[in-house]
XYZ file of C-alpha atoms in Angstrom:
587
model
C -4.868 32.355 22.870
C -1.345 31.189 22.151
C 0.279 32.896 19.185
C 1.033 29.596 17.458
C -2.673 28.720 17.506
C -3.808 31.933 15.811
C -3.694 30.461 12.305
C -5.592 27.337 13.358
C -8.207 29.392 15.191
C -8.693 31.762 12.242
C -9.156 28.949 9.742
C -11.279 26.764 12.014
C -13.664 29.503 13.151
C -13.897 30.890 9.595
C -14.956 27.531 8.210
C -17.422 26.855 11.059
C -19.076 30.281 10.820
C -19.104 30.164 7.006
C -20.626 26.663 6.932
C -23.414 27.561 9.364
C -24.283 30.951 7.871
C -23.847 29.693 4.320
C -26.433 26.991 5.044
C -28.783 29.564 6.599
C -28.411 31.812 3.532
C -29.185 28.882 1.241
C -32.329 28.044 3.231
C -33.395 31.692 2.862
C -32.908 31.316 -0.918
C -29.886 33.626 -0.860
C -26.484 32.816 -2.392
C -24.207 31.045 0.142
C -21.592 33.778 -0.339
C -23.920 36.161 1.534
C -23.553 33.838 4.512
C -19.777 33.829 4.093
C -19.727 37.650 4.157
C -21.895 37.708 7.284
C -19.514 35.230 8.917
C -16.643 37.632 8.278
C -18.582 40.573 9.725
C -19.324 38.608 12.903
C -15.643 37.646 13.226
C -14.329 41.126 12.458
C -12.999 43.751 14.879
C -16.115 45.927 14.547
C -18.569 43.450 16.105
C -18.551 41.871 19.593
C -17.466 38.307 20.213
C -14.598 36.355 18.649
C -12.150 38.535 16.722
C -10.094 36.744 14.083
C -6.667 37.762 12.838
C -7.608 39.840 9.772
C -4.037 39.856 8.499
C -3.879 36.064 8.395
C -7.358 35.841 6.905
C -6.433 38.256 4.119
C -3.368 36.205 3.180
C -5.388 32.986 3.186
C -7.994 34.708 1.032
C -5.258 35.749 -1.394
C -4.399 32.066 -1.776
C -8.044 31.455 -2.618
C -7.912 34.067 -5.376
C -4.673 32.538 -6.667
C -6.129 29.024 -6.811
C -9.370 30.256 -8.340
C -7.556 32.166 -11.096
C -5.347 29.129 -11.640
C -8.484 27.028 -12.192
C -9.835 29.599 -14.649
C -6.568 29.487 -16.563
C -6.782 25.683 -16.783
C -10.062 26.045 -18.676
C -9.194 29.210 -20.585
C -6.719 28.665 -23.382
C -4.437 31.312 -24.819
C -6.425 31.057 -28.047
C -9.607 32.011 -26.204
C -7.871 35.001 -24.667
C -6.715 36.205 -28.081
C -10.131 35.530 -29.605
C -11.896 38.020 -27.282
C -9.217 40.734 -27.420
C -11.259 42.773 -29.920
C -13.959 43.432 -27.343
C -12.180 42.796 -24.025
C -9.365 45.342 -24.469
C -11.349 48.382 -25.709
C -14.291 47.474 -23.471
C -12.265 47.245 -20.271
C -10.248 50.383 -21.023
C -13.334 52.461 -21.821
C -15.150 51.254 -18.731
C -12.179 52.045 -16.470
C -11.792 55.554 -17.931
C -15.507 56.458 -17.717
C -16.018 54.926 -14.255
C -12.904 56.700 -12.938
C -14.141 60.042 -14.288
C -17.485 59.481 -12.576
C -15.634 58.665 -9.361
C -13.620 61.896 -9.667
C -16.835 63.867 -10.181
C -18.458 62.244 -7.140
C -15.428 62.935 -4.940
C -15.229 66.571 -6.079
C -18.884 66.932 -4.991
C -17.838 65.679 -1.546
C -14.926 68.138 -1.504
C -12.150 65.611 -1.936
C -9.083 66.238 -4.088
C -8.175 64.917 -7.531
C -5.962 62.160 -6.120
C -8.765 60.860 -3.904
C -11.133 60.913 -6.869
C -8.772 58.921 -9.076
C -8.155 56.286 -6.404
C -11.870 56.105 -5.569
C -12.878 55.884 -9.241
C -10.285 53.241 -10.061
C -11.380 51.191 -7.034
C -14.981 51.232 -8.222
C -14.092 50.465 -11.848
C -12.585 46.980 -11.384
C -14.740 43.917 -10.644
C -14.030 40.925 -8.412
C -12.715 37.819 -10.114
C -14.190 35.516 -7.479
C -17.683 37.009 -7.699
C -17.739 37.042 -11.495
C -16.702 33.398 -11.733
C -19.247 32.339 -9.130
C -21.970 34.177 -11.060
C -20.956 32.611 -14.381
C -20.665 29.122 -12.874
C -24.124 29.306 -11.291
C -25.618 30.256 -14.660
C -23.466 27.758 -16.591
C -21.951 30.537 -18.719
C -18.212 30.090 -18.108
C -17.694 28.375 -21.474
C -20.141 30.548 -23.420
C -19.031 33.389 -25.688
C -20.418 35.961 -23.237
C -18.654 34.265 -20.329
C -15.348 34.193 -22.187
C -15.702 37.876 -23.026
C -16.466 38.757 -19.398
C -13.431 36.813 -18.140
C -11.163 38.349 -20.797
C -12.554 41.783 -19.919
C -11.654 41.189 -16.272
C -8.131 40.049 -17.156
C -7.569 43.335 -19.012
C -8.913 45.216 -15.977
C -6.439 43.367 -13.760
C -3.572 44.301 -16.076
C -4.654 47.939 -15.961
C -4.793 47.835 -12.143
C -1.270 46.408 -12.030
C -0.120 49.478 -13.957
C -2.131 51.743 -11.643
C -0.567 50.219 -8.518
C 2.891 50.936 -9.909
C 2.130 54.472 -11.101
C 0.212 55.769 -8.071
C 3.267 56.012 -5.777
C 5.178 57.857 -8.524
C 2.306 60.313 -9.073
C 1.291 60.676 -5.405
C 2.910 64.072 -4.801
C 1.501 65.500 -8.039
C -1.984 64.362 -6.983
C -1.827 65.914 -3.513
C -0.442 63.051 -1.472
C 3.008 62.160 -0.262
C 5.683 59.938 -1.759
C 6.006 56.331 -0.690
C 8.869 55.300 1.575
C 10.919 53.980 -1.365
C 10.563 57.197 -3.325
C 11.132 59.359 -0.252
C 14.484 57.715 0.323
C 15.643 58.320 -3.205
C 14.680 54.960 -4.602
C 12.252 56.409 -7.146
C 12.731 56.722 -10.894
C 11.519 59.387 -13.323
C 7.895 58.835 -14.353
C 8.559 57.948 -18.028
C 11.194 55.453 -16.924
C 8.817 53.976 -14.341
C 6.110 53.478 -16.970
C 8.571 51.980 -19.435
C 9.999 49.644 -16.823
C 6.528 48.501 -15.785
C 5.501 47.758 -19.364
C 8.813 45.984 -19.934
C 8.273 43.776 -16.876
C 4.718 42.856 -17.838
C 5.828 42.184 -21.422
C 8.731 40.027 -20.244
C 6.378 38.042 -18.015
C 3.926 37.511 -20.885
C 6.723 36.368 -23.225
C 8.096 33.927 -20.668
C 4.609 32.581 -19.943
C 3.759 32.115 -23.639
C 7.149 30.932 -24.930
C 8.800 29.032 -22.086
C 5.741 27.978 -20.114
C 4.243 25.446 -22.582
C 7.640 23.746 -22.846
C 8.626 23.629 -19.176
C 5.377 23.186 -17.222
C 3.941 20.149 -19.118
C 7.389 18.531 -18.976
C 7.512 19.002 -15.198
C 3.997 17.599 -14.789
C 4.831 14.553 -16.899
C 8.037 14.005 -14.932
C 6.142 14.018 -11.631
C 3.210 11.972 -12.971
C 5.644 9.226 -13.995
C 6.375 8.614 -10.311
C 2.808 7.340 -9.913
C 2.374 9.233 -6.641
C -0.945 11.114 -6.601
C -0.044 13.230 -3.595
C 3.230 14.222 -5.241
C 1.352 15.157 -8.415
C -1.117 17.304 -6.438
C 1.804 18.930 -4.630
C 3.510 19.653 -7.942
C 0.334 21.276 -9.327
C 0.042 23.549 -6.284
C 3.768 24.299 -6.333
C 3.571 25.396 -9.971
C 0.462 27.537 -9.375
C 1.689 29.247 -6.212
C 5.315 29.372 -7.379
C 4.516 31.133 -10.647
C 2.081 33.467 -8.854
C 4.657 34.464 -6.239
C 7.518 34.619 -8.721
C 5.574 36.793 -11.149
C 4.746 39.230 -8.347
C 8.274 39.287 -6.917
C 10.168 39.499 -10.213
C 7.798 41.159 -12.676
C 5.538 43.147 -10.351
C 2.265 41.657 -11.656
C -0.480 40.513 -9.292
C -0.583 37.075 -7.688
C -3.925 36.408 -9.365
C -2.672 37.309 -12.831
C 0.426 35.149 -12.409
C -1.700 32.214 -11.298
C -4.024 32.717 -14.263
C -1.134 32.474 -16.725
C 0.151 29.397 -14.852
C -3.210 27.743 -15.490
C -3.234 28.804 -19.150
C 0.224 27.292 -19.620
C -0.724 24.071 -17.805
C -3.851 23.719 -19.949
C -1.580 22.778 -22.856
C -0.680 19.534 -21.067
C -2.636 16.298 -21.414
C -2.650 16.187 -17.627
C -4.579 19.445 -17.239
C -7.830 17.663 -16.339
C -6.082 15.848 -13.484
C -4.551 19.123 -12.324
C -7.986 20.778 -12.322
C -9.583 17.921 -10.376
C -6.809 17.857 -7.774
C -6.848 21.609 -7.139
C -10.656 22.021 -7.078
C -11.214 21.195 -3.357
C -8.580 23.744 -2.304
C -10.062 26.331 -4.678
C -13.466 25.948 -3.041
C -12.108 26.047 0.508
C -9.919 29.122 0.050
C -12.503 31.033 -1.982
C -14.741 30.818 1.110
C -11.930 32.408 3.139
C -11.826 35.240 0.606
C -15.433 36.227 1.297
C -14.951 35.802 5.041
C -11.897 38.091 5.005
C -13.823 40.753 3.064
C -16.528 40.663 5.718
C -13.902 41.139 8.458
C -12.807 44.442 6.937
C -16.309 45.898 6.934
C -17.270 48.476 9.561
C -21.101 48.535 9.732
C -20.975 51.986 11.389
C -20.306 53.603 7.999
C -23.862 52.700 6.955
C -25.156 54.915 9.771
C -22.618 57.722 9.442
C -22.566 58.064 5.641
C -25.678 56.376 4.205
C -25.965 58.706 1.186
C -22.266 58.349 0.316
C -22.571 54.567 0.441
C -25.715 54.736 -1.697
C -23.968 56.940 -4.308
C -20.969 54.609 -4.485
C -23.262 51.597 -4.784
C -25.276 53.346 -7.492
C -22.103 54.028 -9.485
C -21.035 50.367 -9.203
C -24.331 48.660 -9.970
C -26.100 51.131 -12.269
C -23.220 53.223 -13.618
C -20.850 50.374 -14.454
C -23.673 48.242 -15.840
C -24.784 51.020 -18.195
C -21.180 51.748 -19.218
C -20.291 48.115 -19.989
C -23.626 47.490 -21.730
C -23.182 50.632 -23.844
C -19.587 49.750 -24.735
C -20.602 46.249 -25.882
C -23.321 47.712 -28.104
C -20.952 50.436 -29.338
C -18.539 47.727 -30.457
C -21.476 46.158 -32.347
C -21.874 42.996 -30.278
C -25.298 41.507 -29.357
C -27.636 42.813 -26.685
C -27.538 39.492 -24.828
C -23.773 39.657 -24.457
C -24.023 43.240 -23.217
C -26.527 42.227 -20.532
C -24.386 39.290 -19.372
C -21.228 41.399 -19.139
C -23.108 44.263 -17.445
C -24.592 41.993 -14.792
C -21.366 40.102 -14.067
C -19.183 43.207 -13.737
C -21.602 45.240 -11.600
C -19.602 44.654 -8.400
C -16.110 45.323 -7.010
C -13.643 43.155 -5.138
C -10.073 42.280 -4.309
C -8.228 44.891 -6.408
C -10.519 47.583 -5.006
C -9.339 46.793 -1.470
C -5.684 46.908 -2.533
C -6.106 50.246 -4.325
C -8.025 51.751 -1.409
C -5.338 50.701 1.065
C -2.602 52.130 -1.138
C -4.518 55.398 -1.563
C -4.840 55.825 2.210
C -1.160 54.980 2.823
C -0.074 57.586 0.229
C -2.313 60.267 1.763
C -4.374 60.514 -1.408
C -7.663 59.415 0.127
C -9.054 59.700 3.676
C -9.861 56.622 5.754
C -13.500 57.404 5.152
C -12.978 56.621 1.458
C -11.657 53.153 2.259
C -14.666 52.474 4.500
C -17.007 53.571 1.711
C -15.272 51.282 -0.786
C -15.502 48.301 1.590
C -19.179 48.983 2.287
C -19.947 49.347 -1.417
C -17.972 46.169 -2.182
C -19.862 44.027 0.326
C -23.236 45.401 -0.718
C -22.471 45.029 -4.439
C -21.234 41.442 -3.917
C -24.352 40.620 -1.920
C -26.658 42.193 -4.504
C -24.834 40.809 -7.550
C -26.973 37.637 -7.818
C -30.043 39.880 -7.977
C -28.384 42.039 -10.636
C -27.553 38.932 -12.689
C -31.133 37.723 -12.269
C -32.378 41.119 -13.471
C -30.083 40.803 -16.497
C -31.640 37.415 -17.310
C -35.144 38.908 -17.023
C -34.082 41.714 -19.358
C -32.784 39.065 -21.773
C -36.216 37.513 -22.017
C -38.112 40.785 -22.243
C -35.897 42.234 -24.981
C -36.080 38.985 -26.926
C -39.874 38.923 -26.615
C -40.493 42.608 -27.370
C -37.816 43.235 -30.028
C -36.899 39.806 -31.472
C -35.326 41.295 -34.631
C -33.083 43.594 -32.597
C -32.129 40.817 -30.199
C -31.371 38.252 -32.905
C -29.987 40.581 -35.564
C -27.875 43.259 -33.909
C -24.236 42.212 -33.544
C -24.892 38.777 -35.037
C -22.036 39.058 -37.535
C -19.442 39.856 -34.876
C -20.838 37.228 -32.536
C -20.624 34.611 -35.278
C -16.989 35.535 -35.944
C -16.185 35.336 -32.250
C -18.108 32.078 -31.975
C -16.105 30.557 -34.809
C -12.829 31.521 -33.149
C -13.904 30.088 -29.801
C -15.330 26.990 -31.473
C -12.076 26.434 -33.335
C -10.167 26.618 -30.061
C -12.667 24.295 -28.406
C -12.389 21.753 -31.228
C -8.598 21.850 -31.029
C -8.784 21.216 -27.305
C -11.295 18.414 -27.761
C -9.219 16.909 -30.553
C -6.195 16.857 -28.275
C -8.255 15.199 -25.541
C -9.790 12.748 -28.035
C -6.359 11.747 -29.302
C -5.290 11.126 -25.743
C -8.358 8.960 -25.064
C -7.851 7.040 -28.321
C -4.253 6.453 -27.346
C -5.367 4.861 -24.085
C -8.088 2.902 -25.872
C -5.575 1.618 -28.413
C -3.264 0.631 -25.568
C -5.940 -1.589 -24.026
C -7.066 -2.996 -27.384
C -3.511 -3.833 -28.415
C -2.523 -5.152 -24.995
C -5.615 -6.612 -23.247
C -3.355 -7.271 -20.282
C -3.745 -3.597 -19.269
C -7.535 -3.779 -19.107
C -7.079 -4.933 -15.513
C -5.968 -1.459 -14.351
C -8.135 1.651 -14.075
C -8.100 4.689 -16.376
C -5.735 6.748 -14.188
C -3.279 3.844 -14.129
C -3.486 3.454 -17.904
C -2.658 7.150 -18.163
C 0.366 6.601 -15.922
C 1.486 3.750 -18.181
C 1.424 6.045 -21.203
C 3.762 8.366 -19.327
C 6.045 5.516 -18.216
C 6.466 3.983 -21.682
C 9.498 4.925 -23.753
C 8.880 4.747 -27.524
C 11.434 2.836 -29.594
C 11.608 1.662 -33.195
C 13.600 -0.930 -35.155
C 14.288 -1.655 -38.817
C 13.939 -5.140 -40.389
C 16.946 -7.264 -39.446
C 17.916 -5.067 -36.503
C 18.797 -6.873 -33.257
C 16.470 -5.482 -30.588
C 17.656 -7.658 -27.678
C 20.959 -9.537 -27.435
C 21.294 -12.806 -25.549
C 23.384 -12.377 -22.410
C 22.645 -8.663 -21.951
C 21.213 -7.496 -18.654
C 17.422 -7.169 -18.708
C 16.719 -3.471 -18.350
C 13.263 -3.260 -19.912
C 10.163 -5.017 -21.137
C 9.114 -4.510 -24.775
C 5.520 -4.216 -25.985
C 5.067 -4.485 -29.768
C 2.621 -1.818 -30.945
C 3.268 -2.509 -34.643
C 5.443 -4.835 -36.733
C 6.811 -8.280 -35.820
C 9.943 -9.779 -34.257
C 11.592 -13.185 -34.146
C 12.722 -14.597 -30.792
C 15.594 -17.040 -31.331
C 15.394 -19.643 -28.557
C 16.930 -23.085 -28.334
C 13.859 -24.820 -29.688
C 13.799 -22.669 -32.807
C 12.682 -19.151 -33.727
C 9.324 -17.852 -32.438
C 7.505 -15.013 -34.186
C 5.740 -12.349 -32.122
C 3.402 -9.789 -33.666
C 1.680 -6.563 -32.565
C 0.009 -6.961 -29.174
C 2.713 -9.279 -27.859
C 5.522 -8.482 -25.457
C 8.959 -9.860 -24.679
C 11.781 -9.317 -22.224
C 9.612 -9.997 -19.164
C 11.656 -12.993 -17.939
C 14.892 -11.113 -17.418
C 12.875 -8.184 -16.036
C 11.202 -10.351 -13.375
C 14.289 -12.332 -12.437
C 16.857 -9.558 -12.762
C 19.060 -11.958 -14.747
C 20.509 -11.903 -18.250
C 18.611 -12.081 -21.526
C 18.053 -15.710 -22.576
C 17.465 -15.155 -26.298
C 18.165 -12.857 -29.220
C 15.234 -10.845 -30.583
C 15.442 -9.716 -34.227
C 13.008 -7.366 -35.970
C 11.534 -8.966 -39.106
C 9.452 -5.905 -40.010
C 9.390 -2.172 -39.339
C 8.626 -2.198 -35.612
C 7.326 0.276 -33.058
C 7.801 -0.636 -29.395
C 6.675 0.691 -26.058
C 9.461 -0.015 -23.585
C 8.794 -0.213 -19.845
C 12.050 0.106 -17.930
C 12.725 -2.189 -14.985
C 12.493 0.534 -12.307
C 9.205 1.824 -13.707
C 7.822 -1.706 -14.070
C 8.637 -2.582 -10.460
C 7.162 0.678 -9.208
C 3.970 0.306 -11.233
C 3.467 -3.407 -10.575
C 3.955 -2.815 -6.827
C 0.730 -0.785 -6.891
C -0.986 -3.324 -9.178
C -0.088 -6.813 -7.915
C -2.707 -8.414 -10.165
C -0.870 -7.103 -13.217
C 2.457 -8.383 -11.922
C 0.876 -11.754 -11.223
C -0.529 -11.882 -14.764
C 2.866 -11.032 -16.291
C 4.568 -13.620 -14.051
C 2.044 -16.255 -15.066
C 2.586 -15.497 -18.773
C 6.344 -15.617 -18.240
C 6.026 -19.003 -16.501
C 3.891 -20.407 -19.317
C 6.285 -19.048 -21.910
C 9.239 -20.598 -20.080
C 7.514 -23.977 -19.973
C 6.714 -23.721 -23.687
C 10.333 -22.869 -24.475
C 11.533 -25.843 -22.396
C 9.107 -28.179 -24.153
C 10.092 -26.798 -27.525
C 13.761 -27.342 -26.719
C 13.088 -30.938 -25.618
C 11.173 -31.699 -28.802
C 13.955 -30.193 -30.889
C 16.533 -32.305 -29.046
C 14.465 -35.458 -29.483
C 14.053 -34.704 -33.183
C 17.843 -34.387 -33.518
C 18.383 -37.752 -31.764
C 15.900 -39.571 -34.020
C 17.131 -37.907 -37.198
C 18.795 -40.557 -39.524
C 22.561 -40.168 -39.971
C 23.738 -38.820 -43.308
C 27.328 -40.043 -42.895
C 28.587 -42.890 -45.114
């Protein structure tokens, strides 16, 4: 196959295999992602038939993780992240420490060194973002308190893995491996300085995301949305998501996924966040499929025959060990049993960070290739079994509630109520912001019925195109003879239009300036504010651009302008006739 067709072949065959096997899995009452994993195994280098480019597939899958995390960030406000910090931070840290120690113990039983144990334990301690979100979405728990805690927990795990990826090369020689190429050539720094620099980079990224992001990103979105081009808006959304993800990794050393998550959190502060989420959703779904397919490509089924007990032990640590650890930590922090079961079920699997850590461990000589194969096997099996684990957690929910109702309803209720209030406050603030936006559009249509002819998206564009302006009583808003550069819509107050036939009063809901705007000529009358006025001004360029997409609106404005012109002409004629018939006052 020609080299230039490799990308097309990889994507095309991945989608075809995933669609067919995903449908088969669904008919067998299995999650579709099991079919996606099987598609990857069939396309991988360890099975006969078509062999896809695993390198390309992995990069495409990384884009899926980026877009998925971006979507999570769009629906996960900074307030929500801070609200769950009391359980997410200590919970994630404790789980990582205990799971890593168990991994070290397991590796020492196999005769591996300390470095291999640390890499193996860390790889098994961090869950997959994609799998967790799929599990929460299927159970409609993304917006619940337990779902928010699980997502926050995973974000803390990702931050910890970022630190681990930076520190492992610096500690490789101490742990029995060899230094990375950068360190071997003298590019390394002392360990304390490396840690400090890493924390400084992550802190700088967080500050920029929290401080600068809400000011810059919504402004950019509004700027692009004002063009009225939907494809340009979608492109801008993807550019911001992928640009921040890549920039955060290149400049600050954080993961692509984490950078994309913060990009979504920042964009969620904009009134256009719902449009951004809708536009990016199809790409999120498509590329998340490629993630599961690429994981399947890395799997060598032979490890199940060569090391069945090792795979079983690793799988036991992931599903049983991590579930018990996370459940125990939630209870230790005095949160409800139900939350502990949800978190335990959702995090009882491993994913993308595990593959990265395993690859780094092998490249540094810390862990044998066999360890990477075990991690991949355990990852695929844990991902496949995760729906069953989540189902078991739901069954345990019901049984505990039925057998010990006082324990289920009483334990951790105080902390859950506090967390619920925080999340509810954030939700109400978000809804209030959305409600204000909807009321603004509703008021626009009620005040100016002319705009009822365009759809909701177009009304939203109008709100972005309008320039607010105010005037004091007696202030000249428009001067006769000036070039018509905008059309004025009166949202409150009243003005007086001084035409030849006499002054005409216009109140809220009226507009003026359309004649010069349509003709491109000079203003034909003075307009004076006779009250405190608030205007929405539509500039000529924006009006032409918008009306080109909505000819019915332009026709309506033109018709009103024609009628107004005829009325002004008639008024002028009547005034002239009245002057001619007026009796002379001269002696």
